[in-house]
Amino acid sequence: MTGLTDSLIGAGKLILTFDSELVSITVLTLYVSLFGAIAAGLIAAPFGILLGLKNFRGKGIVVNIINTFMGLPPVIVGLLLYVLFSRQGALGNTGLLFTPQIMVLAQFIIAFPIITGVTLSAMQGLEKDVHELIVSLGSTKTQRMSLIFFEIRYGLITAFMAGLGRAFSEVGAVIIVGGNIRNHTRVLTTSIVLETSRGEFEQAMALGIILLALVFVINYGITILQGESQR
Amino acid sequence: MKPLLTVKNLSKTFDGKYLFKNLNFTVSRGERLAVSAPNGAGKTTLIRIINLLETPTSGELYFNGKPAGDARNQWMVRRNMAVVFQRPAVLNTTVYNNISIGLKIRGEKKDVIDKKVKNISKSFGLNQMEDKNAQALSGGEKQLLALARAIVLAPDLLLLDEPTSNLDPENTALAEKAIKNIASTVIITSPSAAACKVATRTFYLSGG
Amino acid sequence: MNRNTLILAMLITSLFSACLTTTRQPTQKDSIVLATTTSTYDSGLLDYLLPKFEEQTGIEVKVVSVGTGHALELGRRGDSDVILVHSPADEKRFVTEGYGVKRHCVMYNDFVILGPETDTAGIENLSAPKALSQIATTGLTFISRGDDSGTHKKELTLWEAADVADRGEGYIEIGAGMGQTLLTASEKQGYTISDRATYVSMKNRLELEVLVSRDSLLLNPYGIIAVNPEKNPGVNDIGAEDLIRWINSDEGQALIGNFTKNGEQLFTPLYDECLDGG
């Protein structure tokens, strides 16, 4: 069995050859994770803000539910979606099983409670008098939303990064609903599982390095945006 | 001429006790009304109620003759006012953005905003710090910022709750000069009557 | 702030358009979903065989490789159009229960019992059941897939034939695929059963030797079955039959026979003549 360094060197060689299958797996990873996390963020962030603002009867229960779902094993999401979208399932007619689209849906469901939860904590950090300032300035409800959005922007970025990170690292749910089909629903994480189970460690390592690099670049990009939004 | 603000039978309880009871007064356009009372007597609460940030236990408010308390579109009523609190909150952004935010909300054009903000920050000595994050300001600087951001709106009604408490004598004089020069109707609170030099009339707030 | 949001929005939109164009099919291709087992897929046979089928017929075969139980379930649910597994009892039941149209016997390979070079249990060249009972007696490590796969079921048949009270102290079930199981057995220098194809393809990564083979009980036949459209109306039964016809044709069968890994032939074509006559 070759050692770690040999695996790394082999990985480097594989990456540099720009293997077309590697490229398509990487592109699909980006598509599924980004699309899912961004879609989740667009809905979860305003939801989290509204939840943080309002006080209503069942609020404690709702917050509890969100916290529970934040820790939900994603593979359960995969299982539920599989049963639902299987030909014999309620939504079997959609033909969405084993497609990238259902993988996006799984990522959306997984990222949603995370983004909501972190947004909620960011809202708790929003001081009452800052909120009152925004109100007393004569802002409409929409203007208030966007001002709060801007005020907790760092928290929102953290929320999104948490959701995105989760999406990138997801394996279980995505393999169940996607089927890990070559050229169709194979992403970096599921490929790593496949190659590892075959003992192809160099290949698996190469995929792992690419995944890490991807996550690094995207987080870096977000950090730059964060810095710009200082103003 | 209808008074700008009419306060009718306004009462507010806190913890079962009356902060003030059956308050009645009017404020006419152009007046500068000082509300004087000892600490804890409810001056800040009164300002908050007028700014529609709190609801009174009982009583009504009228702006230009129209009832304001239950207005669906409270934001429209608030657009005629600007408020400065004793320890003002600032947004997590530059001083410039903080001052200009009210104007942006009201939909003013960018170059108009720019001119107005630059003028006011100059007169309050804030122009050197325009790009600084407002959260890094001292207490006194924040208060100047809050004054600037309120005054730049040229509101019909300017509400000031002990606005110079954190200012040194030089800046206090600056603030008082600015307050005297604007066209707004002013309601200003202070703990002692003598300290308020800008008022045209004084109202003594007594407890319930 | 607004300018940056705009830039971000543009980046995202361009990324999506790029992604969508690479993942969208250029033309509406006819396609079928083939559910098979991980060991079948990992042998590399399908990646070698199917492109030729696709070239000739224009039908795209989407392969989902999972455990045998899962593959059969995919067939029952109609989530796949055709199944290719190596578990004769399950295959027959699949058809008699009405989920499959007909069982076609495609090819066979064999299982081998593997162990460390040292072979402390001394099972070399024994019969398969004898070898297992020997391992049980010595209590040495035996790695079982424990996942209801075809390989696992074969293993269970052999244990039955071995007729032992218990399988020994060293019996471990890891619930994993063939590749993983082999790696584990190699790591632990224990014994295990594997299909020859997977072993051959991973040989140079393993420290295991073939100790028992060529026992008739170790034969591993593969069956391909089209999912019954009467139970699952949405399946592509025509495409499935096309694949079955092709794979059992002279051409398909010759290709199977010619498939080698590390110089060794992995599968023997059956020409649709089942080993057990069924």
Short mmCIF file of C-alpha atoms in Angstrom, two decimals, chain C residues 112-213:
data_model
loop_
_atom_site.label_atom_id
_atom_site.label_comp_id
_atom_site.label_asym_id
_atom_site.label_seq_id
_atom_site.Cartn_x
_atom_site.Cartn_y
_atom_site.Cartn_z
CA VAL C 112 -12.71 -17.29 -4.34
CA ILE C 113 -11.82 -17.70 -0.72
CA LEU C 114 -8.92 -15.44 0.10
CA GLY C 115 -6.58 -15.30 3.01
CA PRO C 116 -3.11 -14.26 4.11
CA GLU C 117 -0.08 -15.81 2.50
CA THR C 118 0.72 -17.55 5.77
CA ASP C 119 -2.66 -19.34 5.79
CA THR C 120 -2.53 -20.17 9.47
CA ALA C 121 -5.85 -22.01 9.23
CA GLY C 122 -4.43 -24.22 6.50
CA ILE C 123 -7.40 -24.05 4.16
CA GLU C 124 -5.50 -24.08 0.89
CA ASN C 125 -7.12 -26.31 -1.72
CA LEU C 126 -9.78 -27.61 0.63
CA SER C 127 -13.38 -27.62 -0.52
CA ALA C 128 -15.21 -24.42 0.17
CA PRO C 129 -17.39 -25.67 3.04
CA LYS C 130 -14.44 -27.47 4.62
CA ALA C 131 -12.34 -24.33 4.43
CA LEU C 132 -14.97 -22.32 6.26
CA SER C 133 -15.42 -24.87 9.01
CA GLN C 134 -11.65 -24.89 9.45
CA ILE C 135 -11.58 -21.12 9.82
CA ALA C 136 -14.41 -21.34 12.34
CA THR C 137 -12.55 -23.94 14.39
CA THR C 138 -9.35 -21.93 14.53
CA GLY C 139 -11.30 -18.79 15.38
CA LEU C 140 -9.22 -16.74 12.98
CA THR C 141 -10.47 -13.49 11.44
CA PHE C 142 -13.08 -13.85 8.73
CA ILE C 143 -14.54 -10.71 7.18
CA SER C 144 -18.12 -11.00 5.97
CA ARG C 145 -19.83 -8.35 3.88
CA GLY C 146 -22.95 -8.79 5.98
CA ASP C 147 -25.02 -6.71 3.56
CA ASP C 148 -27.42 -9.13 1.89
CA SER C 149 -25.44 -8.83 -1.31
CA GLY C 150 -25.03 -11.70 -3.75
CA THR C 151 -21.60 -12.33 -2.30
CA HIS C 152 -22.96 -12.35 1.20
CA LYS C 153 -25.71 -14.75 0.27
CA LYS C 154 -23.19 -17.05 -1.37
CA GLU C 155 -21.17 -16.93 1.82
CA LEU C 156 -24.24 -17.87 3.85
CA THR C 157 -24.91 -20.84 1.54
CA LEU C 158 -21.38 -22.05 2.13
CA TRP C 159 -21.72 -21.72 5.90
CA GLU C 160 -24.84 -23.83 5.68
CA ALA C 161 -22.93 -26.44 3.73
CA ALA C 162 -20.13 -26.23 6.28
CA ASP C 163 -22.66 -27.13 8.97
CA VAL C 164 -20.85 -25.61 11.93
CA ALA C 165 -22.29 -24.58 15.28
CA ASP C 166 -20.79 -21.11 15.16
CA ARG C 167 -18.53 -19.28 12.81
CA GLY C 168 -15.67 -18.75 15.17
CA GLU C 169 -14.42 -15.90 17.30
CA GLY C 170 -12.91 -14.03 14.43
CA TYR C 171 -16.11 -13.68 12.38
CA ILE C 172 -16.76 -9.99 11.62
CA GLU C 173 -19.61 -8.47 9.61
CA ILE C 174 -18.75 -5.06 8.24
CA GLY C 175 -21.79 -4.18 6.09
CA ALA C 176 -19.72 -2.84 3.23
CA GLY C 177 -19.07 -3.24 -0.46
CA MET C 178 -16.67 -5.74 -1.98
CA GLY C 179 -13.76 -3.38 -2.38
CA GLN C 180 -13.98 -2.18 1.19
CA THR C 181 -14.30 -5.74 2.44
CA LEU C 182 -11.18 -6.83 0.61
CA LEU C 183 -9.22 -3.89 1.93
CA THR C 184 -10.34 -4.67 5.45
CA ALA C 185 -9.45 -8.34 5.12
CA SER C 186 -6.06 -7.37 3.76
CA GLU C 187 -5.45 -4.92 6.58
CA LYS C 188 -6.38 -7.47 9.19
CA GLN C 189 -4.65 -10.32 7.35
CA GLY C 190 -7.81 -12.34 7.68
CA TYR C 191 -9.95 -14.54 5.42
CA THR C 192 -12.82 -13.54 3.21
CA ILE C 193 -14.87 -14.48 0.18
CA SER C 194 -14.85 -12.34 -2.91
CA ASP C 195 -15.91 -12.54 -6.50
CA ARG C 196 -12.84 -13.11 -8.59
CA ALA C 197 -13.38 -10.04 -10.73
CA THR C 198 -13.15 -7.57 -7.88
CA TYR C 199 -10.19 -9.38 -6.39
CA VAL C 200 -8.31 -9.37 -9.67
CA SER C 201 -8.93 -5.69 -10.24
CA MET C 202 -7.62 -4.83 -6.81
CA LYS C 203 -4.91 -7.47 -6.56
CA ASN C 204 -1.92 -5.18 -6.48
CA ARG C 205 -3.37 -3.26 -3.58
CA LEU C 206 -4.05 -6.32 -1.48
CA GLU C 207 -1.94 -8.68 0.55
CA LEU C 208 -4.21 -11.67 0.07
CA GLU C 209 -3.89 -14.92 -1.86
CA VAL C 210 -6.46 -17.13 -3.54
CA LEU C 211 -6.59 -20.18 -1.32
CA VAL C 212 -9.76 -21.93 -2.42
CA SER C 213 -11.28 -21.81 -5.89
#
